[in-house]
Coordinates of C-alpha atoms and ligand atoms in Angstrom, one line a residue:
M406 CA -6.9 -8.8 14.1
S407 CA -7.2 -10.2 10.7
G408 CA -5.3 -13.6 10.1
H409 CA -5.7 -14.4 13.6
G410 CA -9.4 -15.3 13.5
T411 CA -12.3 -17.7 12.0
P412 CA -12.1 -17.2 8.3
E413 CA -14.9 -15.1 6.6
P414 CA -15.9 -16.7 3.3
M415 CA -17.5 -13.9 1.0
R416 CA -19.3 -14.4 -2.6
S417 CA -19.6 -11.8 -5.1
R418 CA -22.5 -12.2 -8.1
R419 CA -22.6 -10.3 -11.1
A420 CA -23.3 -6.9 -10.0
T421 CA -26.1 -4.5 -11.3
P422 CA -24.5 -1.4 -13.0
L423 CA -22.1 0.4 -10.5
I424 CA -23.4 3.9 -10.0
G425 CA -22.6 6.5 -7.8
D426 CA -19.9 8.3 -5.8
A427 CA -17.2 6.0 -4.1
R428 CA -15.5 7.8 -1.0
V429 CA -12.7 5.6 -0.4
P430 CA -10.5 5.7 3.0
G431 CA -7.3 7.5 3.3
D432 CA -4.2 6.6 1.9
K433 CA -2.5 3.9 3.8
S434 CA 1.4 4.8 3.0
I435 CA 0.5 8.4 4.0
S436 CA -1.3 7.3 7.2
H437 CA 1.4 5.1 8.5
R438 CA 4.0 8.0 7.7
S439 CA 1.7 10.6 9.7
L440 CA 1.8 8.6 12.8
I441 CA 5.4 7.7 12.7
L442 CA 6.7 11.1 11.9
G443 CA 4.3 12.6 14.3
A444 CA 5.7 10.3 17.1
M445 CA 9.2 11.6 16.2
T446 CA 8.2 15.2 16.6
I447 CA 8.1 17.2 19.7
G448 CA 4.4 18.7 20.0
E449 CA 1.0 18.0 18.7
T450 CA 0.5 16.9 15.1
R451 CA -3.3 16.6 13.9
V452 CA -4.3 14.2 11.0
R453 CA -7.6 14.3 9.2
G454 CA -8.7 11.3 7.0
L455 CA -6.5 8.9 8.7
L456 CA -7.2 5.4 7.2
E457 CA -8.6 3.5 10.3
G458 CA -7.7 0.1 8.8
E459 CA -6.0 -2.6 11.0
D460 CA -2.6 -1.9 9.4
V461 CA -2.6 1.8 10.4
L462 CA -4.2 0.9 13.8
A463 CA -1.2 -1.4 14.5
T464 CA 0.9 1.4 13.8
A465 CA -0.7 3.7 16.2
A466 CA -0.6 1.2 19.0
A467 CA 3.1 0.9 18.2
M468 CA 3.9 4.6 18.6
R469 CA 2.1 4.4 21.8
A470 CA 4.4 1.5 22.9
F471 CA 7.5 3.8 21.9
G472 CA 6.3 6.5 24.4
A473 CA 3.9 8.8 22.1
E474 CA 0.7 10.0 22.9
V475 CA -1.9 9.1 20.0
T476 CA -5.8 9.7 20.4
R477 CA -8.7 10.0 18.4
D478 CA -11.4 12.7 18.9
E479 CA -14.9 12.2 18.6
D480 CA -14.8 14.0 15.0
G481 CA -12.4 11.5 13.7
E482 CA -9.3 13.7 14.0
W483 CA -6.2 12.1 15.4
H484 CA -3.6 13.9 17.9
I485 CA -0.1 12.7 18.2
F486 CA 2.0 14.1 21.0
G487 CA 5.4 12.9 19.6
V488 CA 8.6 12.2 21.7
G489 CA 11.4 13.8 19.2
V490 CA 14.0 12.4 17.0
G491 CA 15.8 10.0 19.3
G492 CA 13.2 10.1 22.0
F493 CA 11.5 6.8 21.7
R494 CA 11.4 4.8 24.7
E495 CA 12.1 1.0 24.8
P496 CA 8.5 -1.0 24.4
E497 CA 7.4 -3.1 27.2
D498 CA 6.1 -5.8 25.1
V499 CA 6.4 -7.3 21.7
I500 CA 5.1 -5.0 18.9
D501 CA 2.5 -6.8 16.7
C502 CA 2.2 -5.1 13.3
G503 CA -0.5 -7.5 12.0
N504 CA -0.3 -7.7 8.3
A505 CA 1.5 -4.4 7.7
G506 CA 4.8 -4.8 5.8
T507 CA 5.0 -0.9 5.7
G508 CA 4.2 -0.6 9.4
V509 CA 6.9 -2.9 10.7
R510 CA 9.8 -1.9 8.2
L511 CA 9.2 1.8 8.8
I512 CA 9.0 1.3 12.4
M513 CA 12.4 -0.7 12.4
G514 CA 13.8 2.2 10.6
A515 CA 12.6 4.8 13.0
M516 CA 14.1 3.1 16.0
A517 CA 17.2 1.4 14.7
T518 CA 19.1 4.5 15.5
T519 CA 18.1 4.9 19.1
S520 CA 19.7 3.0 21.9
I521 CA 16.7 0.7 22.6
T522 CA 15.7 -2.9 21.9
A523 CA 12.3 -3.9 20.3
T524 CA 10.8 -6.9 19.1
F525 CA 8.5 -7.6 16.2
T526 CA 6.1 -9.7 15.1
G527 CA 2.9 -10.0 12.8
D528 CA 0.4 -12.5 11.3
A529 CA 1.2 -15.6 9.3
S530 CA 1.6 -13.4 6.2
L531 CA 4.0 -10.8 7.9
R532 CA 5.9 -13.5 9.5
S533 CA 6.7 -15.1 6.0
R534 CA 8.1 -12.0 4.5
P535 CA 11.9 -10.9 4.2
M536 CA 13.0 -8.3 6.6
G537 CA 16.7 -8.7 5.7
R538 CA 16.1 -5.8 3.1
V539 CA 15.7 -3.6 6.0
T540 CA 18.0 -5.0 8.5
D541 CA 21.0 -5.1 6.2
P542 CA 21.0 -1.1 5.9
M543 CA 20.1 -0.9 9.7
A544 CA 23.3 -2.9 10.3
L545 CA 25.5 -0.1 8.6
F546 CA 23.9 2.3 11.1
G547 CA 25.0 0.1 13.9
A548 CA 22.1 -1.6 14.7
T549 CA 21.8 -5.5 15.3
A550 CA 18.7 -7.7 14.3
Y551 CA 18.1 -11.2 15.6
G552 CA 15.6 -12.7 13.7
R553 CA 14.2 -16.2 12.5
T554 CA 15.8 -18.0 9.3
G555 CA 15.7 -16.1 6.3
G556 CA 15.5 -12.7 8.1
R557 CA 11.7 -13.4 9.2
L558 CA 9.7 -12.3 12.2
P559 CA 9.6 -12.5 15.0
M560 CA 12.7 -10.3 15.1
T561 CA 14.5 -8.3 17.7
I562 CA 16.5 -4.9 16.6
V563 CA 19.1 -3.5 19.2
G564 CA 19.0 0.2 18.0
A565 CA 22.7 1.7 17.6
A566 CA 24.2 3.3 20.5
S567 CA 26.5 5.6 18.3
P568 CA 24.7 5.7 15.0
V569 CA 26.8 6.7 11.7
P570 CA 25.2 7.9 8.6
V571 CA 24.8 5.8 5.8
R572 CA 24.7 6.1 1.9
Y573 CA 22.8 3.2 0.5
T574 CA 21.9 2.1 -2.9
L575 CA 18.8 0.0 -2.8
P576 CA 19.0 -3.5 -4.3
M577 CA 15.3 -3.5 -5.1
P578 CA 12.7 -0.9 -5.9
S579 CA 11.4 -0.4 -2.6
A580 CA 9.9 2.6 -1.0
Q581 CA 9.5 0.7 2.4
V582 CA 13.1 0.1 2.4
K583 CA 14.2 3.8 1.1
S584 CA 11.9 5.2 4.0
A585 CA 13.3 3.0 6.7
V586 CA 16.8 4.3 5.7
L587 CA 15.5 7.9 5.7
L588 CA 13.8 7.6 9.1
A589 CA 16.9 5.9 10.6
G590 CA 19.1 8.8 9.2
L591 CA 17.0 11.3 11.3
N592 CA 18.9 10.2 14.4
A593 CA 22.2 9.8 12.6
P594 CA 25.0 12.9 12.6
G595 CA 25.7 14.3 8.9
Q596 CA 24.0 13.3 5.9
T597 CA 22.5 10.0 5.1
Q598 CA 21.8 9.1 1.3
V599 CA 19.7 6.8 -0.3
I600 CA 20.2 5.9 -4.3
E601 CA 17.4 4.3 -6.1
D602 CA 17.5 3.1 -9.8
E603 CA 13.6 3.5 -10.2
A604 CA 11.6 6.3 -8.7
T605 CA 9.3 4.6 -5.9
R606 CA 6.8 6.4 -3.9
D607 CA 8.1 9.7 -2.5
H608 CA 5.4 10.2 0.5
T609 CA 8.5 10.2 3.0
E610 CA 10.5 12.6 1.3
R611 CA 7.5 15.0 0.7
M612 CA 6.3 14.6 4.4
L613 CA 9.9 14.8 5.9
R614 CA 10.2 18.2 4.1
G615 CA 6.8 19.2 5.4
F616 CA 8.0 18.5 8.9
G617 CA 11.0 20.8 8.5
A618 CA 13.7 18.3 7.6
N619 CA 16.2 19.1 5.0
V620 CA 15.6 16.4 2.0
T621 CA 17.0 16.9 -1.4
T622 CA 16.5 14.7 -4.4
E623 CA 18.7 14.7 -7.5
D624 CA 18.4 12.7 -10.5
T625 CA 22.0 11.6 -11.6
P626 CA 23.6 8.7 -14.1
E627 CA 24.0 6.7 -10.8
G628 CA 20.2 7.1 -10.0
R629 CA 18.0 9.2 -8.1
I630 CA 20.1 10.3 -4.9
I631 CA 18.0 11.3 -2.0
T632 CA 19.9 13.1 0.8
L633 CA 18.9 13.8 4.5
D634 CA 20.6 16.0 7.2
G635 CA 20.6 14.3 10.3
Y636 CA 19.2 15.7 13.9
P637 CA 16.7 17.9 12.2
E638 CA 14.4 20.1 14.4
L639 CA 11.0 18.5 13.3
A640 CA 8.1 20.8 13.6
P641 CA 4.4 19.5 14.5
Q642 CA 2.0 19.3 11.4
S643 CA -1.6 19.5 10.6
I644 CA -2.2 16.7 8.0
D645 CA -5.0 16.0 5.6
V646 CA -4.5 12.5 4.2
P647 CA -5.8 12.3 0.6
R648 CA -7.9 9.3 -0.5
D649 CA -5.9 6.2 -1.2
P650 CA -5.5 5.8 -4.9
S651 CA -4.7 1.7 -4.2
S652 CA -8.2 1.3 -2.6
A653 CA -9.9 3.8 -5.7
A654 CA -8.5 1.2 -7.9
F655 CA -11.1 -1.1 -6.9
P656 CA -14.2 0.8 -7.5
V657 CA -12.6 2.4 -10.7
C658 CA -11.6 -1.1 -11.8
A659 CA -15.0 -2.7 -11.1
A660 CA -17.0 0.3 -12.9
L661 CA -14.8 -0.3 -16.2
I662 CA -15.8 -4.1 -16.3
V663 CA -19.4 -4.1 -14.9
E664 CA -21.7 -3.4 -18.0
G665 CA -23.6 0.1 -17.5
S666 CA -21.4 1.5 -14.9
D667 CA -20.5 5.2 -13.9
V668 CA -18.4 5.8 -10.8
L669 CA -16.9 9.0 -9.4
V670 CA -14.2 8.4 -6.9
P671 CA -13.6 11.9 -5.2
N672 CA -10.4 13.3 -4.0
I673 CA -7.8 10.6 -5.0
G674 CA -4.1 11.2 -4.5
L675 CA -2.5 11.1 -7.7
N676 CA 1.1 11.6 -6.8
P677 CA 2.9 10.2 -10.0
T678 CA 4.8 7.7 -7.9
R679 CA 1.4 6.1 -7.4
A680 CA -0.8 6.7 -10.6
G681 CA 0.6 4.1 -12.9
L682 CA -2.5 2.1 -12.9
F683 CA -4.7 4.8 -14.1
E684 CA -2.3 5.5 -16.8
T685 CA -2.3 1.9 -17.9
L686 CA -6.1 1.6 -17.8
R687 CA -6.2 4.7 -20.3
D688 CA -3.4 3.2 -22.6
M689 CA -5.9 -0.1 -22.7
G690 CA -8.7 2.1 -23.6
A691 CA -10.5 2.6 -20.4
D692 CA -13.2 5.6 -20.2
L693 CA -11.5 7.2 -17.3
S694 CA -11.1 10.9 -16.7
Y695 CA -9.4 13.1 -14.0
E696 CA -12.0 15.8 -13.0
N697 CA -11.2 18.8 -10.9
P698 CA -7.2 18.3 -10.8
R699 CA -5.7 20.2 -7.6
E700 CA -3.0 20.1 -5.0
E701 CA -3.7 19.3 -1.5
G702 CA -1.1 19.1 1.5
G703 CA 1.6 18.9 -1.1
E704 CA -0.1 16.0 -3.0
P705 CA -1.7 16.1 -6.4
V706 CA -5.4 15.2 -6.0
A707 CA -8.2 14.9 -8.5
D708 CA -11.7 13.1 -8.7
L709 CA -11.6 10.2 -11.0
R710 CA -14.6 9.5 -13.2
A711 CA -14.8 5.7 -14.7
R712 CA -17.5 4.2 -17.0
F713 CA -17.9 0.8 -18.3
S714 CA -15.3 0.3 -21.2
P715 CA -16.5 -2.6 -23.5
D716 CA -13.8 -1.8 -25.8
M717 CA -10.4 -2.3 -23.7
K718 CA -7.5 -3.9 -25.4
G719 CA -4.7 -5.9 -23.7
I720 CA -1.2 -4.1 -23.7
D721 CA 2.3 -4.7 -22.7
V722 CA 2.5 -2.6 -19.5
P723 CA 5.9 -1.0 -19.4
P724 CA 8.3 -2.4 -16.8
E725 CA 9.5 1.0 -16.1
R726 CA 5.8 1.8 -14.7
A727 CA 6.1 -1.3 -12.1
A728 CA 7.0 0.9 -9.2
S729 CA 4.4 3.4 -9.6
M730 CA 1.5 0.7 -9.7
I731 CA 3.2 -2.1 -7.7
D732 CA 0.0 -2.7 -5.5
E733 CA -2.4 -2.6 -8.5
Y734 CA -1.3 -5.7 -10.5
P735 CA -3.7 -7.8 -8.8
I736 CA -6.8 -5.7 -9.8
L737 CA -5.2 -4.9 -13.4
S738 CA -5.4 -8.7 -13.9
V739 CA -9.0 -8.7 -13.5
V740 CA -9.5 -5.9 -15.9
A741 CA -7.2 -7.6 -18.4
A742 CA -9.3 -10.7 -18.2
N743 CA -12.4 -8.6 -19.2
A744 CA -10.5 -6.9 -22.1
S745 CA -9.5 -8.4 -25.5
G746 CA -6.0 -9.5 -26.3
T747 CA -3.4 -10.2 -24.2
T748 CA -2.0 -8.2 -21.2
T749 CA 1.8 -8.8 -20.6
M750 CA 3.3 -7.4 -17.4
T751 CA 7.1 -7.6 -16.8
G752 CA 9.6 -6.4 -14.4
V753 CA 7.4 -7.5 -11.5
K754 CA 9.3 -10.2 -9.3
E755 CA 8.6 -7.8 -6.0
L756 CA 4.8 -9.0 -6.5
R757 CA 6.1 -12.5 -5.1
V758 CA 7.1 -11.1 -1.7
K759 CA 4.0 -8.8 -1.1
E760 CA 1.2 -9.9 1.6
S761 CA 1.2 -13.0 -0.6
D762 CA 3.0 -14.2 -4.0
R763 CA 0.5 -11.8 -5.7
I764 CA 1.5 -13.6 -9.2
D765 CA 0.9 -17.0 -7.9
A766 CA -2.3 -16.2 -6.1
M767 CA -3.8 -14.3 -8.9
A768 CA -2.8 -16.9 -11.5
K769 CA -4.2 -19.8 -9.4
G770 CA -7.5 -18.0 -8.7
L771 CA -7.9 -16.5 -12.3
R772 CA -7.2 -20.2 -13.8
A773 CA -10.0 -21.6 -11.3
N774 CA -12.3 -19.2 -12.9
G775 CA -11.5 -19.9 -16.7
V776 CA -8.9 -17.2 -17.4
T777 CA -5.7 -18.3 -19.2
V778 CA -2.6 -17.1 -17.3
S779 CA 1.2 -17.7 -17.8
E780 CA 3.9 -16.8 -15.5
G781 CA 7.8 -16.8 -15.0
P782 CA 9.6 -15.4 -12.2
D783 CA 9.2 -11.7 -12.8
W784 CA 6.6 -11.6 -15.5
W785 CA 2.9 -12.9 -16.1
E786 CA 0.4 -12.7 -18.8
V787 CA -3.3 -12.8 -18.7
E788 CA -5.6 -13.9 -21.7
G789 CA -8.6 -11.4 -22.0
L790 CA -12.0 -13.1 -22.4
G791 CA -13.5 -9.7 -23.4
P792 CA -16.5 -8.1 -21.6
N793 CA -18.9 -10.4 -19.8
G794 CA -16.6 -13.5 -20.9
V795 CA -15.1 -14.6 -17.5
P796 CA -16.9 -17.9 -16.5
G797 CA -16.1 -17.5 -13.0
G798 CA -17.8 -20.0 -10.6
A799 CA -14.9 -21.0 -8.4
T800 CA -13.7 -20.4 -4.9
V801 CA -10.4 -19.1 -4.3
A802 CA -7.8 -18.6 -1.8
A803 CA -7.2 -15.0 -0.6
C804 CA -4.0 -15.8 1.0
L805 CA -4.2 -13.3 3.9
D806 CA -3.8 -10.7 1.3
H807 CA -6.4 -7.9 1.0
R808 CA -5.8 -7.0 -2.5
I809 CA -6.1 -10.4 -3.6
A810 CA -9.6 -10.6 -1.6
M811 CA -10.8 -7.4 -3.1
S812 CA -9.6 -8.3 -6.6
F813 CA -11.4 -11.5 -7.0
L814 CA -14.6 -10.1 -5.4
C815 CA -14.3 -7.4 -8.3
L816 CA -13.9 -10.5 -10.8
G817 CA -17.1 -11.6 -9.5
M818 CA -19.2 -8.6 -10.4
A819 CA -18.4 -9.1 -14.0
S820 CA -18.3 -13.0 -14.2
K821 CA -21.0 -15.2 -15.6
S822 CA -21.1 -17.1 -12.1
A823 CA -20.3 -15.9 -8.7
V824 CA -16.7 -15.9 -7.5
T825 CA -16.2 -16.8 -3.9
I826 CA -13.2 -16.0 -1.7
D827 CA -12.3 -18.1 1.3
D828 CA -11.6 -15.2 3.7
A829 CA -12.6 -11.5 3.4
A830 CA -11.1 -10.7 6.8
P831 CA -7.9 -9.3 5.4
V832 CA -9.8 -6.4 3.6
R833 CA -10.0 -4.7 7.0
T834 CA -6.2 -4.1 7.0
S835 CA -6.8 -1.4 4.2
F836 CA -10.4 -0.8 3.3
P837 CA -12.6 -1.6 6.0
I838 CA -15.4 0.1 4.3
F839 CA -15.0 -2.0 1.0
E840 CA -18.2 -4.4 1.6
T841 CA -20.7 -1.3 2.2
L842 CA -19.3 1.1 -0.3
M843 CA -19.2 -1.6 -3.2
S844 CA -22.7 -2.6 -2.0
D845 CA -23.9 0.8 -2.2
L846 CA -22.9 1.3 -5.9
G847 CA -24.6 -2.0 -7.0
A848 CA -22.1 -4.8 -5.9
R849 CA -23.8 -8.1 -4.8
L850 CA -21.5 -9.3 -2.0
E851 CA -22.7 -11.9 0.6
R852 CA -21.3 -13.7 3.3
A853 CA -20.7 -17.3 1.9
N854 CA -21.4 -19.1 5.0
Q855 CA -24.9 -17.5 5.6
Ligands
LIG1830 C1 4.6 1.0 0.5 C2 5.5 0.6 -0.5 C3 5.3 -0.5 -1.2 C4 3.8 -1.1 -1.2 C5 3.2 -1.2 -0.1 C6 3.3 0.5 0.5 C7 5.1 2.3 1.2 O1 6.2 -1.7 -0.8 O2 3.7 -2.2 -1.9 O3 1.9 -1.4 -0.1 O4 3.9 2.9 2.0 O5 6.1 2.6 1.2 P1 7.6 -1.8 -1.2 O6 8.5 -1.0 -0.5 O7 8.1 -3.2 -0.7 O8 7.5 -2.0 -2.6

């Protein structure tokens, strides 16, 4: 798994125009949830278009360890024979979630109200990330967590023997924490409620409804209140996973900054809780259109068309949009470096606890490549150099973070001199076909140690 092996340096040189269709893989958030909810349902759930990246494969392995049967047929369809709500068996060994914060946090939630014990670990990135944000609400259900200092992995969770329902106000905008609470609430009596100040991605709520749970969402002066009735009868589903807007962000943004580009990214999930980047790019003046908008499997989708946009201007990104584009700030900063004027991003302190401290990782790498960046605890600012204005030429640390790695490879596609990353292995966690897909469009990526 990435993060455990030899680093794989990669270099990106100024690309020829990026032209063609970019069929990006399935949505990572929806893929994790399909496996976990399938495993909590009695009967066969079928999933097409599952993201077969390392993060999601780790979740598939975890679901097997908890007793579900999870297989892939030769047509690429996944079949999950679940064990039902409260039916998880105790895993025989440590659960290794690799690089996946979503995987580990959702699974902790899913098992915390079953009377079993499980121990979780992950790669160096995941072992440095805070888990207290999940174990705090799990304690309210009656579960106990034993982890390293600062609530870090490895960590053992002793599931509640007699869970009680919980009403929990999220202390930070986090769909992972919200989802962990809702998944735990499935095996608790009565109603479990989560209250959020800002709308975070709502795939768990949508999918729980699809599986037959009673979930309501109400916007109130107190915040958005999500209520789940415990002990639902979940019914197996047939799921088509839409393509991932967070992966689409890379070919879209690369096309906007590479001269002469015209890229179509078909069938992208455009759930409003995920589509903030595309709105921001349009506000900057990007030539980005939504073609053929439609609904698939309860999620809005469209084909995105992005063309080289030499007139993009820096903007103040509204902080209330942060939750809907939280994973896209690294690649947005690359676009900002190629726009004219300053782009300011505020209300983004969550970026500091992702797979890496993403403000720090991007600021260091952009500066090394000749871009001026200022930062504070929960904001950062990028001075644009205009189209084709980034000098490039540096080697940067990907920090075991797939989105940092892909962002700098995209930077190199539009820089005067090549940009090199120290390790491209983390890309396999979310976008295993990135190198081929981008090269087919016209990117010039090469293994740097060859
Ligand atoms: C995710 C939620 C977000 C996001 C992550 C996927 C999810 O994390 O950054 O990549 O699938 O619920 P937070 O909940 O920490 O904001």
